[in-house]
Amino acid sequence: MTPAPLPLTGERTVPGIDVENYWFRRHEAAYLDLLRYCADAVVLEAGCGEGYGARLIAERAARVIALDYDAFTAAHVGAAYPELAVVRGNLAALPLRTASVDVVANLQVIEHLWDQEQFVAECVRVLRPGGRLLMTTPNRLTFSPGLDKPHNPFHTRELAPDELRGLLTVDGLEVEVLAGLRHGARLLELDAALGGSIIDAQVDVVLSGGEWSTELLTAVTSVRSDDFAITPDDLDTSLDLVAVAVRT
């Protein structure tokens, strides 16, 4: 029997939902870009959420351990993606042996953590020498511009490019890549057609409790992962930050 989808609460991105497609594809774009680091590797996805990302990683990796703190979410992942090894655990105290994995994938999760530094320290501990920490997170400068605290109630601390680099600049890690995800040409056209921002158009509907217009829903459901670009240029204006750090 196919497991029921996770409820859409705003905390985790869920695939297969029309109104969520923009965010799902935006996150999927980063996974697809980072898969090259996961080939034939033992990968821990720390904060696996719905599990769709761990499933993508499993197509390339030798083994994937999908970890989430929430018991209901972990149970869903185990039922929906039986090819994954699913573990429930705390990201501040990873339930893995020292130097036991080649890659830690942490996509759109660090902004949810209260003790980000402790999590990074745990990544250093569980990674083998030469292993990599893969991390993505919303760019604070564009996601919550000018705000003292995140507008997303599930976020504890969002990061600007320099702040993410600083978080990952610790003994045992060396930042190899710091890039930014942004809209490609087709999404820029959709931005213009929707009054300047497909993101703002969606947020306005959600906050107002109004109906989705046919134009907006058609635009959102048309978004593909290859509509996004990931480049090292002009990080301050990027939507999401994409980092790769090597265990030294």
CSV table of C-alpha atoms in Angstrom, one decimal:
chain,number,residue,atom,x,y,z
A,1,MET,CA,0.0,0.0,0.0
A,2,THR,CA,1.3,3.4,-0.9
A,3,PRO,CA,2.0,5.5,2.2
A,4,ALA,CA,0.0,8.7,2.7
A,5,PRO,CA,2.0,11.9,1.9
A,6,LEU,CA,3.3,14.0,4.6
A,7,PRO,CA,1.0,16.9,5.6
A,8,LEU,CA,2.0,20.2,4.1
A,9,THR,CA,2.9,22.3,7.2
A,10,GLY,CA,5.5,24.7,5.8
A,11,GLU,CA,8.3,22.9,7.7
A,12,ARG,CA,9.2,20.4,5.1
A,13,THR,CA,8.9,20.4,1.3
A,14,VAL,CA,6.6,17.7,-0.1
A,15,PRO,CA,6.7,16.4,-3.7
A,16,GLY,CA,3.6,15.8,-5.8
A,17,ILE,CA,1.6,18.9,-4.7
A,18,ASP,CA,0.8,21.5,-7.3
A,19,VAL,CA,1.1,24.5,-5.1
A,20,GLU,CA,4.4,23.3,-3.7
A,21,ASN,CA,6.0,22.6,-7.0
A,22,TYR,CA,8.1,25.7,-7.2
A,23,TRP,CA,9.8,25.0,-3.8
A,24,PHE,CA,10.2,21.3,-4.6
A,25,ARG,CA,11.9,22.0,-7.9
A,26,ARG,CA,14.1,24.6,-6.3
A,27,HIS,CA,15.3,22.1,-3.7
A,28,GLU,CA,15.6,19.3,-6.3
A,29,ALA,CA,17.9,21.5,-8.4
A,30,ALA,CA,20.4,21.7,-5.6
A,31,TYR,CA,20.3,17.9,-5.0
A,32,LEU,CA,20.8,17.2,-8.7
A,33,ASP,CA,23.8,19.6,-8.8
A,34,LEU,CA,25.4,17.9,-5.7
A,35,LEU,CA,24.9,14.3,-6.8
A,36,ARG,CA,28.3,14.2,-8.3
A,37,TYR,CA,29.8,14.2,-4.8
A,38,CYS,CA,27.8,11.1,-3.8
A,39,ALA,CA,28.9,8.6,-6.4
A,40,ASP,CA,29.7,5.2,-4.8
A,41,ALA,CA,29.8,6.9,-1.4
A,42,VAL,CA,28.3,6.1,2.0
A,43,VAL,CA,26.1,9.1,2.5
A,44,LEU,CA,24.3,10.4,5.6
A,45,GLU,CA,21.4,12.7,4.8
A,46,ALA,CA,21.2,14.7,8.0
A,47,GLY,CA,17.6,16.0,8.1
A,48,CYS,CA,16.1,14.0,5.3
A,49,GLY,CA,12.5,15.4,5.6
A,50,GLU,CA,10.1,13.7,3.2
A,51,GLY,CA,12.9,11.5,1.8
A,52,TYR,CA,12.8,12.5,-1.8
A,53,GLY,CA,16.3,13.8,-1.7
A,54,ALA,CA,17.7,10.7,-0.1
A,55,ARG,CA,16.0,8.7,-2.8
A,56,LEU,CA,17.8,10.8,-5.5
A,57,ILE,CA,21.1,10.3,-3.7
A,58,ALA,CA,20.5,6.6,-3.5
A,59,GLU,CA,20.6,6.4,-7.3
A,60,ARG,CA,24.3,7.3,-7.2
A,61,ALA,CA,25.5,6.3,-3.7
A,62,ALA,CA,26.7,3.0,-2.4
A,63,ARG,CA,24.5,3.4,0.7
A,64,VAL,CA,22.3,6.2,2.1
A,65,ILE,CA,21.4,6.7,5.8
A,66,ALA,CA,18.3,8.9,6.0
A,67,LEU,CA,18.1,10.6,9.4
A,68,ASP,CA,15.4,12.8,10.8
A,69,TYR,CA,14.5,13.9,14.3
A,70,ASP,CA,10.7,13.6,13.8
A,71,ALA,CA,9.3,10.1,14.5
A,72,PHE,CA,6.4,10.5,12.1
A,73,THR,CA,8.6,11.8,9.3
A,74,ALA,CA,11.1,9.0,9.8
A,75,ALA,CA,8.3,6.4,9.7
A,76,HIS,CA,7.0,7.9,6.5
A,77,VAL,CA,10.4,7.8,4.8
A,78,GLY,CA,10.9,4.2,5.8
A,79,ALA,CA,7.5,3.2,4.2
A,80,ALA,CA,7.8,5.4,1.1
A,81,TYR,CA,11.5,4.6,0.3
A,82,PRO,CA,12.3,1.1,1.5
A,83,GLU,CA,15.7,1.2,-0.3
A,84,LEU,CA,16.9,3.7,2.4
A,85,ALA,CA,18.3,3.0,5.8
A,86,VAL,CA,16.2,5.3,8.0
A,87,VAL,CA,17.3,6.4,11.4
A,88,ARG,CA,15.6,8.7,13.9
A,89,GLY,CA,18.2,10.9,15.7
A,90,ASN,CA,19.3,14.3,16.9
A,91,LEU,CA,21.5,16.3,14.5
A,92,ALA,CA,23.4,17.7,17.5
A,93,ALA,CA,24.5,14.2,18.5
A,94,LEU,CA,24.6,12.1,15.3
A,95,PRO,CA,24.0,8.4,16.1
A,96,LEU,CA,27.0,7.3,14.0
A,97,ARG,CA,30.5,6.2,14.6
A,98,THR,CA,33.4,8.5,14.2
A,99,ALA,CA,34.8,8.6,10.6
A,100,SER,CA,32.0,6.4,9.3
A,101,VAL,CA,30.6,8.2,6.3
A,102,ASP,CA,32.0,9.7,3.1
A,103,VAL,CA,29.4,12.5,2.7
A,104,VAL,CA,27.0,14.3,4.9
A,105,ALA,CA,24.2,15.9,2.9
A,106,ASN,CA,22.3,18.7,4.8
A,107,LEU,CA,20.0,20.5,2.4
A,108,GLN,CA,17.6,23.2,3.6
A,109,VAL,CA,18.1,22.1,7.2
A,110,ILE,CA,20.8,24.2,8.9
A,111,GLU,CA,18.4,27.1,9.2
A,112,HIS,CA,16.1,24.9,11.4
A,113,LEU,CA,18.7,24.1,14.0
A,114,TRP,CA,19.2,25.8,17.3
A,115,ASP,CA,22.9,24.8,17.7
A,116,GLN,CA,24.4,25.0,14.2
A,117,GLU,CA,27.9,25.0,15.4
A,118,GLN,CA,27.4,21.7,17.3
A,119,PHE,CA,25.9,20.1,14.2
A,120,VAL,CA,29.0,21.2,12.1
A,121,ALA,CA,31.2,19.7,14.8
A,122,GLU,CA,29.3,16.4,14.6
A,123,CYS,CA,29.8,16.4,10.8
A,124,VAL,CA,33.5,16.8,11.3
A,125,ARG,CA,33.4,13.8,13.7
A,126,VAL,CA,31.5,11.4,11.5
A,127,LEU,CA,33.2,12.3,8.1
A,128,ARG,CA,36.1,10.3,6.9
A,129,PRO,CA,39.2,12.3,5.9
A,130,GLY,CA,38.6,13.6,2.4
A,131,GLY,CA,34.9,13.3,2.9
A,132,ARG,CA,32.5,16.2,2.1
A,133,LEU,CA,29.8,18.1,3.9
A,134,LEU,CA,27.1,19.3,1.3
A,135,MET,CA,24.9,22.1,2.6
A,136,THR,CA,22.2,24.4,1.2
A,137,THR,CA,20.2,27.0,2.9
A,138,PRO,CA,18.2,30.1,2.1
A,139,ASN,CA,20.2,33.2,1.6
A,140,ARG,CA,19.2,35.5,4.5
A,141,LEU,CA,19.8,38.6,2.4
A,142,THR,CA,17.1,37.7,-0.1
A,143,PHE,CA,14.9,35.3,1.9
A,144,SER,CA,14.3,37.6,4.9
A,145,PRO,CA,15.7,41.0,3.8
A,146,GLY,CA,16.0,43.6,6.6
A,147,LEU,CA,14.3,41.4,9.2
A,148,ASP,CA,15.8,40.8,12.7
A,149,LYS,CA,14.5,37.3,12.8
A,150,PRO,CA,13.3,34.9,10.1
A,151,HIS,CA,9.7,35.2,8.9
A,152,ASN,CA,9.4,31.4,8.6
A,153,PRO,CA,8.4,30.2,12.0
A,154,PHE,CA,10.3,26.9,11.5
A,155,HIS,CA,13.6,28.8,11.0
A,156,THR,CA,15.8,29.6,13.9
A,157,ARG,CA,18.7,31.4,12.2
A,158,GLU,CA,19.2,32.1,8.6
A,159,LEU,CA,22.6,32.8,7.1
A,160,ALA,CA,24.2,35.3,4.6
A,161,PRO,CA,27.1,34.1,2.4
A,162,ASP,CA,29.8,35.3,4.8
A,163,GLU,CA,28.0,33.8,7.7
A,164,LEU,CA,27.7,30.4,6.1
A,165,ARG,CA,31.4,30.5,5.2
A,166,GLY,CA,32.2,31.4,8.8
A,167,LEU,CA,30.1,28.5,10.1
A,168,LEU,CA,32.0,26.1,8.0
A,169,THR,CA,35.5,27.5,8.6
A,170,VAL,CA,36.4,25.3,11.6
A,171,ASP,CA,39.2,22.9,12.4
A,172,GLY,CA,38.8,19.8,10.3
A,173,LEU,CA,36.9,21.5,7.4
A,174,GLU,CA,37.9,23.5,4.4
A,175,VAL,CA,35.3,25.3,2.3
A,176,GLU,CA,35.7,24.0,-1.3
A,177,VAL,CA,32.7,25.6,-3.0
A,178,LEU,CA,30.4,28.4,-2.1
A,179,ALA,CA,27.8,29.2,-4.8
A,180,GLY,CA,24.4,30.6,-5.1
A,181,LEU,CA,21.2,29.3,-6.7
A,182,ARG,CA,19.1,31.8,-8.6
A,183,HIS,CA,16.4,31.9,-11.3
A,184,GLY,CA,17.4,31.0,-14.8
A,185,ALA,CA,16.0,32.6,-18.0
A,186,ARG,CA,12.6,31.0,-18.0
A,187,LEU,CA,11.9,31.8,-14.4
A,188,LEU,CA,13.0,35.4,-14.9
A,189,GLU,CA,10.3,35.5,-17.6
A,190,LEU,CA,7.7,34.1,-15.2
A,191,ASP,CA,8.8,36.7,-12.6
A,192,ALA,CA,8.1,39.5,-15.1
A,193,ALA,CA,4.8,38.0,-16.1
A,194,LEU,CA,3.6,37.8,-12.5
A,195,GLY,CA,4.3,41.3,-11.5
A,196,GLY,CA,8.0,41.0,-10.7
A,197,SER,CA,8.3,37.8,-8.5
A,198,ILE,CA,6.8,34.3,-8.7
A,199,ILE,CA,7.9,33.9,-5.1
A,200,ASP,CA,6.1,37.1,-3.9
A,201,ALA,CA,3.0,36.1,-5.9
A,202,GLN,CA,2.8,32.7,-4.1
A,203,VAL,CA,3.5,34.3,-0.6
A,204,ASP,CA,0.8,36.9,-1.2
A,205,VAL,CA,-1.8,34.1,-1.9
A,206,VAL,CA,-0.8,32.1,1.1
A,207,LEU,CA,-0.8,35.0,3.6
A,208,SER,CA,-4.1,36.3,2.3
A,209,GLY,CA,-5.8,33.0,2.3
A,210,GLY,CA,-7.0,33.8,-1.2
A,211,GLU,CA,-7.5,31.6,-4.2
A,212,TRP,CA,-4.7,30.7,-6.6
A,213,SER,CA,-5.3,32.3,-10.0
A,214,THR,CA,-5.1,30.0,-13.0
A,215,GLU,CA,-2.2,32.0,-14.3
A,216,LEU,CA,-0.2,31.6,-11.0
A,217,LEU,CA,-1.0,27.9,-10.6
A,218,THR,CA,-0.1,27.2,-14.2
A,219,ALA,CA,3.2,29.0,-13.8
A,220,VAL,CA,4.1,27.3,-10.5
A,221,THR,CA,3.3,23.8,-11.8
A,222,SER,CA,5.4,24.4,-14.9
A,223,VAL,CA,8.6,25.0,-13.0
A,224,ARG,CA,11.4,22.4,-13.5
A,225,SER,CA,14.6,21.9,-11.7
A,226,ASP,CA,16.6,23.0,-14.7
A,227,ASP,CA,14.9,26.4,-14.5
A,228,PHE,CA,17.4,27.3,-11.8
A,229,ALA,CA,21.1,28.1,-12.2
A,230,ILE,CA,23.8,27.6,-9.6
A,231,THR,CA,26.9,29.8,-10.0
A,232,PRO,CA,29.6,31.3,-7.8
A,233,ASP,CA,28.9,34.8,-8.9
A,234,ASP,CA,27.2,37.6,-6.9
A,235,LEU,CA,26.3,35.5,-3.9
A,236,ASP,CA,24.5,38.3,-2.1
A,237,THR,CA,21.7,38.4,-4.6
A,238,SER,CA,21.3,34.6,-4.8
A,239,LEU,CA,18.2,32.8,-3.5
A,240,ASP,CA,19.8,29.8,-1.8
A,241,LEU,CA,23.4,29.2,-0.8
A,242,VAL,CA,25.2,26.0,-1.9
A,243,ALA,CA,28.3,25.0,0.0
A,244,VAL,CA,30.7,22.1,-0.1
A,245,ALA,CA,33.3,21.6,2.6
A,246,VAL,CA,36.0,19.0,2.7
A,247,ARG,CA,37.1,17.0,5.8
A,248,THR,CA,40.8,17.6,6.2
